[in-house]
Coordinates of C-alpha atoms in Angstrom, one line a residue:
M236 CA 5.8 23.6 -15.6
K237 CA 2.7 21.8 -16.8
T238 CA 1.7 18.3 -15.8
R239 CA -1.4 16.2 -16.6
A240 CA -2.9 14.7 -13.5
A241 CA -5.9 13.0 -11.9
V242 CA -7.6 15.3 -9.4
L243 CA -10.2 14.3 -6.8
Y244 CA -12.4 17.3 -5.9
T245 CA -15.1 15.5 -3.8
M246 CA -15.2 12.2 -1.9
G247 CA -18.1 9.8 -1.9
D248 CA -19.3 9.9 -5.6
P249 CA -21.3 6.8 -6.3
A250 CA -20.0 3.8 -8.3
P251 CA -19.8 3.0 -11.1
Y252 CA -17.0 5.5 -11.4
A253 CA -17.0 5.1 -15.2
Q254 CA -20.2 7.1 -15.0
S255 CA -19.7 9.4 -12.0
Q256 CA -16.1 10.3 -13.0
P257 CA -14.8 11.3 -9.5
L258 CA -11.2 11.7 -10.8
H259 CA -10.8 14.6 -13.2
I260 CA -7.9 14.5 -15.7
E261 CA -6.6 18.0 -15.9
D262 CA -3.6 20.0 -16.9
L263 CA -2.0 21.6 -13.7
E264 CA 0.8 23.9 -12.9
L265 CA 3.6 22.3 -10.9
A266 CA 6.0 24.6 -9.1
G267 CA 9.7 23.5 -9.0
P268 CA 11.2 21.8 -6.0
E269 CA 12.2 24.0 -3.1
R270 CA 14.6 23.3 -0.3
G271 CA 14.9 19.5 0.4
E272 CA 12.5 18.6 -2.4
V273 CA 12.9 16.6 -5.6
L274 CA 11.2 16.8 -9.0
V275 CA 10.3 13.3 -10.2
E276 CA 8.9 12.1 -13.6
I277 CA 6.5 9.3 -12.8
A278 CA 7.3 6.1 -14.6
A279 CA 4.5 3.9 -13.2
A280 CA 1.8 4.3 -10.5
G281 CA -0.3 1.5 -9.0
L282 CA -4.0 1.7 -8.2
C283 CA -4.5 0.7 -4.6
H284 CA -7.4 0.2 -2.2
S285 CA -6.0 3.1 -0.1
D286 CA -6.7 5.3 -3.1
L287 CA -10.1 3.8 -3.5
S288 CA -10.9 4.4 0.2
V289 CA -10.3 8.1 -0.3
I290 CA -12.5 8.2 -3.4
D291 CA -15.4 6.4 -1.7
G292 CA -15.0 8.6 1.5
S293 CA -14.0 5.8 3.9
R294 CA -10.6 7.3 4.4
P295 CA -11.3 11.1 4.6
R296 CA -8.7 13.5 3.3
V297 CA -8.6 17.2 2.5
M298 CA -9.9 18.2 -0.9
P299 CA -9.1 18.8 -3.7
M300 CA -6.2 16.4 -4.0
V301 CA -3.9 15.0 -6.7
M302 CA -4.2 11.3 -6.1
G303 CA -1.9 8.3 -6.1
H304 CA 0.7 7.0 -3.6
E305 CA 2.4 3.8 -5.0
A306 CA 4.9 4.7 -7.7
S307 CA 8.3 4.8 -9.2
G308 CA 10.0 7.4 -11.3
I309 CA 13.1 9.2 -12.4
V310 CA 14.6 12.3 -10.7
R311 CA 14.5 15.2 -13.1
G312 CA 15.5 18.1 -10.7
I313 CA 16.5 18.8 -7.1
G314 CA 16.1 21.7 -4.8
A315 CA 18.6 23.2 -2.4
D316 CA 20.1 21.0 0.4
V317 CA 19.0 17.7 -1.3
R318 CA 21.7 15.3 -0.1
D319 CA 21.1 11.8 -1.6
F320 CA 19.6 12.3 -5.0
A321 CA 20.7 13.5 -8.4
A322 CA 19.1 13.9 -11.8
G323 CA 18.7 10.5 -13.5
D324 CA 18.3 8.5 -10.3
H325 CA 15.6 5.9 -10.3
V326 CA 13.4 6.1 -7.2
V327 CA 10.5 4.4 -5.4
F328 CA 8.2 6.5 -3.3
S329 CA 7.4 5.9 0.4
F330 CA 3.9 7.1 1.3
V331 CA 5.1 8.2 4.8
P332 CA 7.8 10.9 4.6
V333 CA 10.3 10.0 7.3
C334 CA 11.4 13.1 9.3
G335 CA 14.1 11.1 11.1
H336 CA 13.9 13.0 14.4
C337 CA 10.5 12.5 16.0
I338 CA 10.1 9.9 18.8
P339 CA 8.9 7.0 16.6
C340 CA 11.7 7.7 14.1
A341 CA 14.3 7.8 16.9
E342 CA 12.9 4.5 18.1
G343 CA 13.4 2.9 14.7
R344 CA 9.7 3.0 13.7
P345 CA 9.6 5.5 10.9
A346 CA 6.3 4.1 9.5
L347 CA 4.8 5.9 12.6
C348 CA 6.6 9.2 11.9
E349 CA 4.7 11.9 13.7
N350 CA 5.7 14.7 11.4
G351 CA 5.1 12.6 8.3
A352 CA 1.6 11.7 9.5
K353 CA 0.8 15.4 10.2
A354 CA 1.9 16.3 6.7
N355 CA -0.1 13.5 5.2
T356 CA -3.2 14.5 7.1
A357 CA -2.8 18.1 6.0
G358 CA -2.3 17.1 2.3
S359 CA 1.1 18.8 2.2
L360 CA 4.8 17.8 1.7
L361 CA 6.8 17.2 4.8
E362 CA 7.7 20.9 5.4
G363 CA 4.2 22.0 4.7
G364 CA 4.4 23.1 1.1
R365 CA 2.1 22.3 -1.8
R366 CA 3.3 22.5 -5.3
F367 CA 0.3 21.8 -7.5
S368 CA -2.2 24.5 -8.6
K369 CA -4.9 25.2 -11.2
D370 CA -6.1 28.6 -12.1
G371 CA -4.4 30.1 -9.1
H372 CA -6.0 27.6 -6.6
T373 CA -3.7 25.3 -4.7
L374 CA -4.2 21.5 -4.7
H375 CA -3.3 19.0 -2.0
H376 CA -0.8 16.1 -2.2
H377 CA -1.8 12.6 -1.5
L378 CA 0.5 11.0 1.2
G379 CA 3.3 13.2 0.0
V380 CA 3.4 11.4 -3.3
S381 CA 0.6 12.4 -5.7
A382 CA 1.6 9.8 -8.3
F383 CA -1.3 10.0 -10.8
T384 CA 0.5 12.7 -12.8
Q385 CA 3.3 13.0 -15.3
F386 CA 5.5 14.9 -12.9
T387 CA 5.4 15.5 -9.1
V388 CA 7.4 17.2 -6.5
A389 CA 8.2 15.3 -3.2
A390 CA 10.2 15.7 -0.1
Q391 CA 13.5 13.9 -0.3
E392 CA 12.3 11.9 2.8
S393 CA 9.6 10.4 0.6
L394 CA 12.0 8.8 -1.8
V395 CA 14.3 5.7 -1.9
R396 CA 16.9 5.4 -4.6
I397 CA 16.9 2.0 -6.3
D398 CA 19.1 -0.1 -8.6
P399 CA 18.5 1.2 -12.2
E400 CA 18.5 -2.3 -13.5
I401 CA 15.1 -3.0 -11.8
P402 CA 12.2 -2.4 -14.3
L403 CA 10.4 0.7 -13.1
D404 CA 6.9 -0.8 -13.6
K405 CA 7.8 -3.7 -11.2
A406 CA 9.6 -1.4 -8.8
A407 CA 6.4 0.7 -8.3
L408 CA 4.7 -2.2 -6.5
F409 CA 7.3 -2.1 -3.8
G410 CA 6.2 1.4 -2.7
C411 CA 3.0 0.0 -1.1
A412 CA 1.7 -3.5 -1.8
V413 CA 5.0 -5.3 -1.4
M414 CA 6.4 -3.1 1.4
T415 CA 3.1 -3.5 3.3
G416 CA 2.5 -7.2 2.8
V417 CA 6.1 -8.6 3.0
G418 CA 6.9 -6.1 5.7
A419 CA 4.0 -7.3 7.9
V420 CA 5.5 -10.8 7.8
V421 CA 9.1 -10.0 8.4
N422 CA 9.0 -6.8 10.4
T423 CA 5.7 -6.8 12.3
A424 CA 5.1 -10.5 13.0
R425 CA 8.6 -11.8 12.4
V426 CA 7.3 -15.1 11.2
A427 CA 9.8 -17.9 11.7
P428 CA 10.3 -20.9 9.4
G429 CA 7.7 -23.6 9.8
M430 CA 5.1 -21.4 11.4
S431 CA 1.5 -21.7 10.1
V432 CA 0.1 -18.5 8.4
A433 CA -3.4 -17.6 7.3
V434 CA -4.0 -14.6 5.1
F435 CA -7.4 -13.0 4.6
G436 CA -7.9 -11.0 1.4
M437 CA -6.1 -11.6 -1.8
G438 CA -5.6 -8.1 -3.1
G439 CA -2.2 -6.7 -3.8
V440 CA -1.3 -6.5 -0.1
G441 CA -2.7 -9.9 0.8
L442 CA -0.9 -11.6 -2.1
S443 CA 2.3 -9.8 -1.1
T444 CA 1.8 -11.2 2.4
V445 CA 1.6 -14.7 0.8
L446 CA 4.9 -14.0 -1.0
G447 CA 6.4 -12.8 2.2
A448 CA 5.3 -15.9 4.2
R449 CA 6.7 -18.1 1.5
A450 CA 10.0 -16.3 1.5
A451 CA 10.1 -16.6 5.3
G452 CA 9.6 -20.4 5.2
A453 CA 6.1 -20.4 6.7
Y454 CA 4.1 -23.7 6.5
P455 CA 1.3 -24.1 5.8
I456 CA 0.2 -20.9 4.1
I457 CA -3.6 -20.6 3.9
A458 CA -5.1 -18.0 1.6
V459 CA -8.7 -16.8 2.1
D460 CA -10.9 -14.8 -0.4
I461 CA -14.3 -15.0 -2.0
L462 CA -13.0 -15.0 -5.7
E463 CA -11.7 -18.2 -7.2
D464 CA -9.3 -16.4 -9.7
K465 CA -7.5 -14.7 -6.8
L466 CA -7.3 -17.9 -4.9
A467 CA -5.8 -19.5 -7.9
L468 CA -3.2 -16.8 -8.1
A469 CA -2.5 -17.2 -4.4
R470 CA -1.7 -20.9 -5.0
E471 CA 0.6 -19.9 -7.9
L472 CA 2.4 -17.6 -5.5
G473 CA 3.0 -20.1 -2.8
A474 CA -0.2 -20.7 -0.8
T475 CA -0.4 -24.3 0.4
Y476 CA -4.2 -24.3 0.8
T477 CA -7.0 -21.9 -0.3
V478 CA -10.4 -21.3 1.3
N479 CA -13.3 -19.7 -0.5
A480 CA -15.1 -17.8 2.3
T481 CA -18.3 -17.9 0.3
D482 CA -18.4 -21.6 0.2
E483 CA -17.2 -22.5 3.8
D484 CA -16.5 -21.0 7.2
P485 CA -12.9 -19.8 6.9
V486 CA -12.4 -20.0 10.7
E487 CA -13.4 -23.7 10.9
A488 CA -11.5 -24.5 7.7
I489 CA -8.3 -23.0 9.0
K490 CA -8.6 -24.7 12.4
T491 CA -9.0 -28.0 10.5
L492 CA -6.1 -27.5 8.2
T493 CA -3.8 -26.4 11.1
G494 CA -5.0 -28.7 13.8
G495 CA -6.4 -26.0 16.0
G496 CA -5.7 -22.6 14.4
A497 CA -3.0 -20.7 12.6
R498 CA 0.1 -19.4 14.5
Y499 CA -0.2 -16.2 12.6
A500 CA -3.3 -14.6 10.8
F501 CA -3.1 -11.6 8.6
E502 CA -6.1 -9.4 7.6
S503 CA -5.7 -7.1 4.6
V504 CA -9.4 -6.4 3.7
G505 CA -10.1 -3.4 5.9
S506 CA -13.2 -5.0 7.3
E507 CA -13.8 -5.3 11.1
K508 CA -15.8 -8.5 10.4
V509 CA -12.9 -10.1 8.5
L510 CA -10.6 -9.0 11.3
A511 CA -12.8 -10.8 13.8
Q512 CA -12.5 -13.9 11.7
A513 CA -8.8 -13.6 11.5
Y514 CA -8.5 -13.4 15.3
Q515 CA -10.8 -16.4 15.7
A516 CA -8.7 -18.4 13.3
T517 CA -5.6 -18.3 15.4
R518 CA -4.6 -20.9 18.0
R519 CA -3.8 -20.3 21.6
G520 CA -0.7 -18.1 21.7
G521 CA -1.4 -17.0 18.2
T522 CA -0.8 -13.5 16.6
T523 CA -3.3 -11.6 14.5
V524 CA -1.8 -8.8 12.3
T525 CA -4.2 -6.3 10.6
M526 CA -3.1 -4.3 7.6
G527 CA -6.4 -3.1 6.3
L528 CA -7.9 0.3 6.9
P529 CA -11.6 0.2 7.8
H530 CA -13.7 3.3 8.1
P531 CA -12.8 5.2 11.3
S532 CA -16.3 4.7 12.6
K533 CA -16.0 0.9 12.6
Q534 CA -15.4 -0.9 15.9
F535 CA -13.9 -4.3 16.7
T536 CA -14.2 -6.4 19.8
V537 CA -12.5 -9.5 21.1
P538 CA -13.0 -11.7 24.2
A539 CA -10.9 -9.8 26.6
V540 CA -10.0 -12.9 28.6
S541 CA -8.4 -14.5 25.5
L542 CA -5.6 -11.9 25.5
V543 CA -4.4 -13.2 28.9
A544 CA -5.7 -16.7 29.3
E545 CA -4.6 -17.7 25.8
E546 CA -1.7 -15.2 25.4
R547 CA -3.1 -14.0 22.1
V548 CA -1.5 -11.0 20.4
L549 CA -3.4 -8.5 18.2
M550 CA -1.1 -6.1 16.2
G551 CA -1.5 -3.4 13.7
S552 CA 1.0 -3.1 10.8
Y553 CA 1.2 0.2 8.9
M554 CA 3.4 0.3 5.9
G555 CA 4.7 -3.1 6.9
S556 CA 6.4 -1.6 9.9
A557 CA 9.0 -0.7 7.3
V558 CA 12.1 1.3 7.3
P559 CA 11.8 2.3 3.7
R560 CA 15.4 3.0 2.8
R561 CA 16.3 -0.3 4.4
D562 CA 13.4 -2.5 3.3
I563 CA 12.7 -1.4 -0.3
P564 CA 16.2 -2.2 -1.5
R565 CA 16.3 -5.5 0.3
F566 CA 12.9 -6.6 -0.9
L567 CA 14.0 -5.6 -4.5
A568 CA 17.1 -7.8 -4.0
L569 CA 14.8 -10.7 -3.1
Y570 CA 12.8 -9.9 -6.3
K571 CA 16.0 -10.0 -8.4
A572 CA 16.9 -13.4 -6.7
G573 CA 13.5 -14.8 -7.8
M574 CA 12.2 -15.0 -4.2
L575 CA 9.5 -12.4 -4.6
P576 CA 7.9 -12.9 -8.0
V577 CA 5.8 -9.7 -7.9
D578 CA 5.5 -9.6 -11.7
K579 CA 2.4 -11.8 -11.2
L580 CA 0.7 -9.1 -9.1
H581 CA 0.6 -6.8 -12.2
T582 CA -2.6 -7.7 -13.9
H583 CA -3.4 -4.7 -16.1
T584 CA -1.6 -1.6 -17.6
I585 CA -3.9 1.4 -18.3
A586 CA -3.7 4.9 -19.5
L587 CA -4.3 7.9 -17.2
D588 CA -7.5 8.7 -19.0
A589 CA -8.9 5.2 -18.1
I590 CA -8.4 5.7 -14.4
N591 CA -12.1 5.9 -13.4
P592 CA -13.3 2.6 -14.9
A593 CA -10.1 1.1 -13.6
F594 CA -11.2 1.9 -10.0
D595 CA -14.5 0.1 -10.8
A596 CA -12.4 -3.0 -11.7
L597 CA -10.5 -2.6 -8.4
A598 CA -13.6 -2.2 -6.3
Q599 CA -15.2 -5.3 -8.0
G600 CA -12.1 -7.5 -7.4
L601 CA -11.4 -7.8 -11.1
A602 CA -7.8 -6.7 -10.8
V603 CA -4.9 -7.1 -8.4
R604 CA -2.5 -4.3 -9.4
Q605 CA -3.3 -2.0 -12.3
L606 CA -0.4 0.2 -13.3
I607 CA -0.6 3.6 -15.0
Q608 CA 2.6 3.9 -17.1
L609 CA 3.4 7.5 -17.7
A610 CA 7.1 7.6 -18.7

């Protein structure tokens, strides 16, 4: 079948992307689902910094690639041996296909699935297949999803069936931003009520972290960014205090507000410098959780003695340490109950043809979550 999609052929094209046009909107051939695979019509797809980091070359991937990884959709066809899905089901994508039998999966840590990571690195579906092509040339899949397209084929392990009453545009946000940010709070850090939290970076993931901290009963919640409009949104979503890192030292501000440092600090920027600030902003016995993805060449150092003498903890959180088929439905239930008002993360709706300037807006901090609505 034919599908219209956004394809990245080379990484590192210069901004502004409205001029360099790194993403090409093209008509592609999409082969039908094979064993264990599902054909999905994309309803909504979010533009995320993880996509931007591939476009600018800081997160290298194999090229050419059909981009996009945060999405929702409707099942339109299934391959042989698909167990849990039927035509008409509403689904959210997980950007790590969970094999279920590698060591991390067996240990209950599917976000670290070894076979899923191998497939994502190769730009393939979980079993190694690739279903997009143009003029006889095969194209790669982005994180097993490839959401910037009218239709895609994904492994059944990349999908989570959801309540059809949930609006699909809002549901898309749970495939990355919400799963990562809320998951970092409740799964990785396991923040307890009354614990102080500082969050660095008010993009989609950082704001979702604020939402997760509020739902967990954290107090106070301190949001750090350099843009006043994002700090205003953080206050609207539950931040107790906000700190503009352009105007004041966020480390000293957090120490003052918490009487010595936050119990938990979360970094969502993908900057080793901001990560250092987050670590410095915690108190003795504090925990720093990083969710950002800096360039692989970047290094980060901490005073080694602080890990022992002050019992500090430094943790990574990938995909919110989530179990997608457990966490996406429960986070959606919290949304229905009014405890995760993610509607406010959705700042713009765009057409697929407007995707390049939309990534300029993301890079410049002018948008939180822009959604491409395709269905």
